[in-house]
PDB file of N, CA and C in Angstrom:
ATOM      1  N   MET C1076      -7.520  13.675  24.617  1.00 52.00           N
ATOM      2  CA  MET C1076      -7.984  13.558  23.034  1.00 52.00           C
ATOM      3  C   MET C1076      -6.599  13.617  22.212  1.00 52.00           C
ATOM      4  N   LEU C1077      -6.683  12.726  21.239  1.00 49.00           N
ATOM      5  CA  LEU C1077      -5.847  12.228  20.116  1.00 49.00           C
ATOM      6  C   LEU C1077      -5.870  13.202  18.709  1.00 49.00           C
ATOM      7  N   HIS C1078      -4.831  13.777  18.627  1.00 50.00           N
ATOM      8  CA  HIS C1078      -4.997  14.613  17.329  1.00 50.00           C
ATOM      9  C   HIS C1078      -3.677  14.026  16.305  1.00 50.00           C
ATOM     10  N   LEU C1079      -4.190  13.673  15.320  1.00 45.00           N
ATOM     11  CA  LEU C1079      -3.274  13.566  14.201  1.00 45.00           C
ATOM     12  C   LEU C1079      -2.785  14.628  13.385  1.00 45.00           C
ATOM     13  N   THR C1080      -1.451  14.730  13.224  1.00 46.00           N
ATOM     14  CA  THR C1080      -0.732  15.755  12.593  1.00 46.00           C
ATOM     15  C   THR C1080      -0.471  15.492  11.043  1.00 46.00           C
ATOM     16  N   GLU C1081      -0.346  14.215  10.683  1.00 52.00           N
ATOM     17  CA  GLU C1081      -0.153  13.508   9.253  1.00 52.00           C
ATOM     18  C   GLU C1081      -0.890  12.394   9.019  1.00 52.00           C
ATOM     19  N   SER C1082      -1.322  11.852   7.799  1.00 49.00           N
ATOM     20  CA  SER C1082      -2.144  10.614   7.453  1.00 49.00           C
ATOM     21  C   SER C1082      -1.113   9.616   7.486  1.00 49.00           C
ATOM     22  N   GLY C1083       0.126   9.980   7.030  1.00 57.00           N
ATOM     23  CA  GLY C1083       1.150   8.893   6.669  1.00 57.00           C
ATOM     24  C   GLY C1083       1.179   8.310   5.092  1.00 57.00           C
ATOM     25  N   PRO C1084       2.090   7.784   4.583  1.00 70.00           N
ATOM     26  CA  PRO C1084       1.957   7.281   3.435  1.00 70.00           C
ATOM     27  C   PRO C1084       0.565   6.543   2.949  1.00 70.00           C
ATOM     28  N   THR C1085       0.368   7.092   1.527  1.00 83.00           N
ATOM     29  CA  THR C1085      -1.160   6.311   1.213  1.00 83.00           C
ATOM     30  C   THR C1085      -0.531   6.008  -0.486  1.00 83.00           C
ATOM     31  N   PHE C1086      -1.209   5.170  -0.719  1.00 89.00           N
ATOM     32  CA  PHE C1086      -1.226   4.725  -2.365  1.00 89.00           C
ATOM     33  C   PHE C1086      -2.287   4.213  -2.736  1.00 89.00           C
ATOM     34  N   ARG C1087      -2.728   3.988  -3.924  1.00 93.00           N
ATOM     35  CA  ARG C1087      -3.803   3.482  -4.708  1.00 93.00           C
ATOM     36  C   ARG C1087      -3.411   2.155  -5.477  1.00 93.00           C
ATOM     37  N   THR C1088      -4.411   1.350  -5.720  1.00 95.00           N
ATOM     38  CA  THR C1088      -4.242  -0.079  -5.978  1.00 95.00           C
ATOM     39  C   THR C1088      -5.104  -0.361  -7.023  1.00 95.00           C
ATOM     40  N   THR C1089      -5.037  -1.308  -7.977  1.00 95.00           N
ATOM     41  CA  THR C1089      -6.120  -1.822  -8.423  1.00 95.00           C
ATOM     42  C   THR C1089      -7.068  -2.814  -7.746  1.00 95.00           C
ATOM     43  N   PRO C1090      -8.380  -3.265  -8.109  1.00 96.00           N
ATOM     44  CA  PRO C1090      -8.803  -4.197  -7.415  1.00 96.00           C
ATOM     45  C   PRO C1090      -8.125  -5.740  -7.093  1.00 96.00           C
ATOM     46  N   PRO C1091      -7.268  -6.036  -8.168  1.00 94.00           N
ATOM     47  CA  PRO C1091      -6.577  -7.433  -8.334  1.00 94.00           C
ATOM     48  C   PRO C1091      -5.770  -7.332  -7.188  1.00 94.00           C
ATOM     49  N   GLY C1092      -5.028  -6.230  -6.748  1.00 95.00           N
ATOM     50  CA  GLY C1092      -4.124  -6.103  -5.893  1.00 95.00           C
ATOM     51  C   GLY C1092      -4.547  -6.007  -4.477  1.00 95.00           C
ATOM     52  N   ILE C1093      -5.776  -5.749  -4.441  1.00 96.00           N
ATOM     53  CA  ILE C1093      -6.200  -5.810  -2.715  1.00 96.00           C
ATOM     54  C   ILE C1093      -5.757  -7.297  -2.172  1.00 96.00           C
ATOM     55  N   PRO C1094      -6.166  -8.575  -2.565  1.00 95.00           N
ATOM     56  CA  PRO C1094      -5.902  -9.495  -1.985  1.00 95.00           C
ATOM     57  C   PRO C1094      -4.604  -9.996  -1.728  1.00 95.00           C
ATOM     58  N   ASP C1095      -3.462  -9.362  -2.772  1.00 95.00           N
ATOM     59  CA  ASP C1095      -2.098  -9.581  -2.420  1.00 95.00           C
ATOM     60  C   ASP C1095      -1.995  -8.784  -1.130  1.00 95.00           C
ATOM     61  N   ILE C1096      -2.018  -7.543  -1.047  1.00 95.00           N
ATOM     62  CA  ILE C1096      -1.790  -6.281  -0.123  1.00 95.00           C
ATOM     63  C   ILE C1096      -2.317  -6.934   1.077  1.00 95.00           C
ATOM     64  N   HIS C1097      -3.648  -7.477   1.560  1.00 96.00           N
ATOM     65  CA  HIS C1097      -4.036  -7.848   2.397  1.00 96.00           C
ATOM     66  C   HIS C1097      -3.359  -9.008   3.015  1.00 96.00           C
ATOM     67  N   ALA C1098      -3.044 -10.244   2.065  1.00 96.00           N
ATOM     68  CA  ALA C1098      -2.141 -11.491   2.539  1.00 96.00           C
ATOM     69  C   ALA C1098      -0.782 -10.935   3.111  1.00 96.00           C
ATOM     70  N   ASN C1099      -0.115 -10.283   2.423  1.00 95.00           N
ATOM     71  CA  ASN C1099       1.263  -9.942   2.845  1.00 95.00           C
ATOM     72  C   ASN C1099       1.128  -9.192   4.139  1.00 95.00           C
ATOM     73  N   LEU C1100       0.446  -7.937   3.958  1.00 95.00           N
ATOM     74  CA  LEU C1100       0.117  -7.660   5.320  1.00 95.00           C
ATOM     75  C   LEU C1100      -0.382  -8.351   6.467  1.00 95.00           C
ATOM     76  N   SER C1101      -1.185  -9.259   6.533  1.00 95.00           N
ATOM     77  CA  SER C1101      -1.406  -9.934   7.601  1.00 95.00           C
ATOM     78  C   SER C1101      -0.406 -11.011   7.874  1.00 95.00           C
ATOM     79  N   LEU C1102       0.283 -11.499   6.762  1.00 96.00           N
ATOM     80  CA  LEU C1102       1.421 -12.289   7.296  1.00 96.00           C
ATOM     81  C   LEU C1102       2.721 -11.364   7.974  1.00 96.00           C
ATOM     82  N   GLY C1103       2.434 -10.782   7.634  1.00 94.00           N
ATOM     83  CA  GLY C1103       3.894 -10.047   8.082  1.00 94.00           C
ATOM     84  C   GLY C1103       4.775  -9.921   6.918  1.00 94.00           C
ATOM     85  N   ASN C1104       4.702 -10.411   5.931  1.00 93.00           N
ATOM     86  CA  ASN C1104       5.793 -10.386   4.705  1.00 93.00           C
ATOM     87  C   ASN C1104       6.180  -9.110   4.245  1.00 93.00           C
ATOM     88  N   LEU C1105       5.443  -8.365   4.115  1.00 93.00           N
ATOM     89  CA  LEU C1105       5.827  -7.066   3.390  1.00 93.00           C
ATOM     90  C   LEU C1105       5.024  -5.853   4.296  1.00 93.00           C
ATOM     91  N   GLY C1106       5.478  -4.709   4.399  1.00 92.00           N
ATOM     92  CA  GLY C1106       5.008  -3.531   4.902  1.00 92.00           C
ATOM     93  C   GLY C1106       4.164  -2.833   4.072  1.00 92.00           C
ATOM     94  N   PHE C1107       3.491  -1.605   4.818  1.00 90.00           N
ATOM     95  CA  PHE C1107       2.781  -0.743   4.037  1.00 90.00           C
ATOM     96  C   PHE C1107       3.738   0.049   3.230  1.00 90.00           C
ATOM     97  N   GLU C1108       4.688   0.387   3.991  1.00 89.00           N
ATOM     98  CA  GLU C1108       5.729   1.600   3.108  1.00 89.00           C
ATOM     99  C   GLU C1108       6.412   0.683   2.127  1.00 89.00           C
ATOM    100  N   GLU C1109       6.409  -0.615   1.959  1.00 91.00           N
ATOM    101  CA  GLU C1109       6.745  -1.103   0.808  1.00 91.00           C
ATOM    102  C   GLU C1109       5.791  -0.674  -0.427  1.00 91.00           C
ATOM    103  N   TYR C1110       4.537  -1.169  -0.101  1.00 92.00           N
ATOM    104  CA  TYR C1110       3.553  -1.207  -1.134  1.00 92.00           C
ATOM    105  C   TYR C1110       3.551   0.282  -1.782  1.00 92.00           C
ATOM    106  N   ALA C1111       3.681   1.414  -0.755  1.00 90.00           N
ATOM    107  CA  ALA C1111       3.422   2.697  -1.000  1.00 90.00           C
ATOM    108  C   ALA C1111       4.803   3.365  -1.784  1.00 90.00           C
ATOM    109  N   ALA C1112       5.877   2.525  -1.833  1.00 90.00           N
ATOM    110  CA  ALA C1112       6.725   2.733  -2.443  1.00 90.00           C
ATOM    111  C   ALA C1112       6.886   2.164  -3.928  1.00 90.00           C
ATOM    112  N   TRP C1113       6.305   1.069  -3.928  1.00 91.00           N
ATOM    113  CA  TRP C1113       6.320   0.298  -5.238  1.00 91.00           C
ATOM    114  C   TRP C1113       5.182   1.355  -6.320  1.00 91.00           C
ATOM    115  N   ALA C1114       4.034   1.829  -5.450  1.00 91.00           N
ATOM    116  CA  ALA C1114       3.202   2.566  -6.191  1.00 91.00           C
ATOM    117  C   ALA C1114       3.720   3.787  -6.381  1.00 91.00           C
ATOM    118  N   GLY C1115       4.908   4.493  -5.825  1.00 89.00           N
ATOM    119  CA  GLY C1115       5.286   5.737  -5.964  1.00 89.00           C
ATOM    120  C   GLY C1115       6.459   5.528  -7.176  1.00 89.00           C
ATOM    121  N   GLU C1116       6.945   4.271  -7.413  1.00 91.00           N
ATOM    122  CA  GLU C1116       7.659   4.178  -8.624  1.00 91.00           C
ATOM    123  C   GLU C1116       6.788   3.834  -9.956  1.00 91.00           C
ATOM    124  N   SER C1117       5.705   3.659  -9.822  1.00 91.00           N
ATOM    125  CA  SER C1117       4.880   3.701 -10.958  1.00 91.00           C
ATOM    126  C   SER C1117       4.366   5.045 -11.801  1.00 91.00           C
ATOM    127  N   PRO C1118       4.491   5.172 -13.077  1.00 92.00           N
ATOM    128  CA  PRO C1118       4.119   6.702 -13.595  1.00 92.00           C
ATOM    129  C   PRO C1118       2.859   7.242 -13.209  1.00 92.00           C
ATOM    130  N   ASP C1119       1.874   6.407 -12.757  1.00 92.00           N
ATOM    131  CA  ASP C1119       0.520   6.831 -12.580  1.00 92.00           C
ATOM    132  C   ASP C1119       0.266   6.648 -11.011  1.00 92.00           C
ATOM    133  N   GLY C1120       1.060   6.342 -10.257  1.00 89.00           N
ATOM    134  CA  GLY C1120       1.059   6.346  -8.769  1.00 89.00           C
ATOM    135  C   GLY C1120       0.278   5.133  -8.163  1.00 89.00           C
ATOM    136  N   VAL C1121       0.188   3.983  -9.289  1.00 93.00           N
ATOM    137  CA  VAL C1121      -0.891   3.001  -8.385  1.00 93.00           C
ATOM    138  C   VAL C1121      -0.073   1.863  -8.384  1.00 93.00           C
ATOM    139  N   TYR C1122      -0.411   0.741  -7.169  1.00 94.00           N
ATOM    140  CA  TYR C1122       0.144  -0.461  -7.535  1.00 94.00           C
ATOM    141  C   TYR C1122      -0.872  -1.373  -7.906  1.00 94.00           C
ATOM    142  N   ARG C1123       0.091  -2.372  -8.713  1.00 93.00           N
ATOM    143  CA  ARG C1123      -0.313  -3.303  -9.540  1.00 93.00           C
ATOM    144  C   ARG C1123       0.020  -4.659  -9.238  1.00 93.00           C
ATOM    145  N   SER C1124      -0.885  -5.415  -9.181  1.00 88.00           N
ATOM    146  CA  SER C1124      -0.451  -6.913  -8.409  1.00 88.00           C
ATOM    147  C   SER C1124       0.313  -7.481  -9.610  1.00 88.00           C
ATOM    148  N   VAL C1125       1.422  -8.425  -9.237  1.00 77.00           N
ATOM    149  CA  VAL C1125       1.845  -9.139 -10.626  1.00 77.00           C
ATOM    150  C   VAL C1125       1.403 -10.293 -11.010  1.00 77.00           C
TER     151      VAL C1125
END
């Protein structure tokens, strides 16, 4: 049986950010941690695609 002790980094995004995140994660250009860090730099904690 697998027990998860933490969920890892999480972040929120706006709908226009989803294709950007999906494409870069699929291609391996950027990692999840980078998006989570960018969201963390935002005052409201939300990643917004440029």
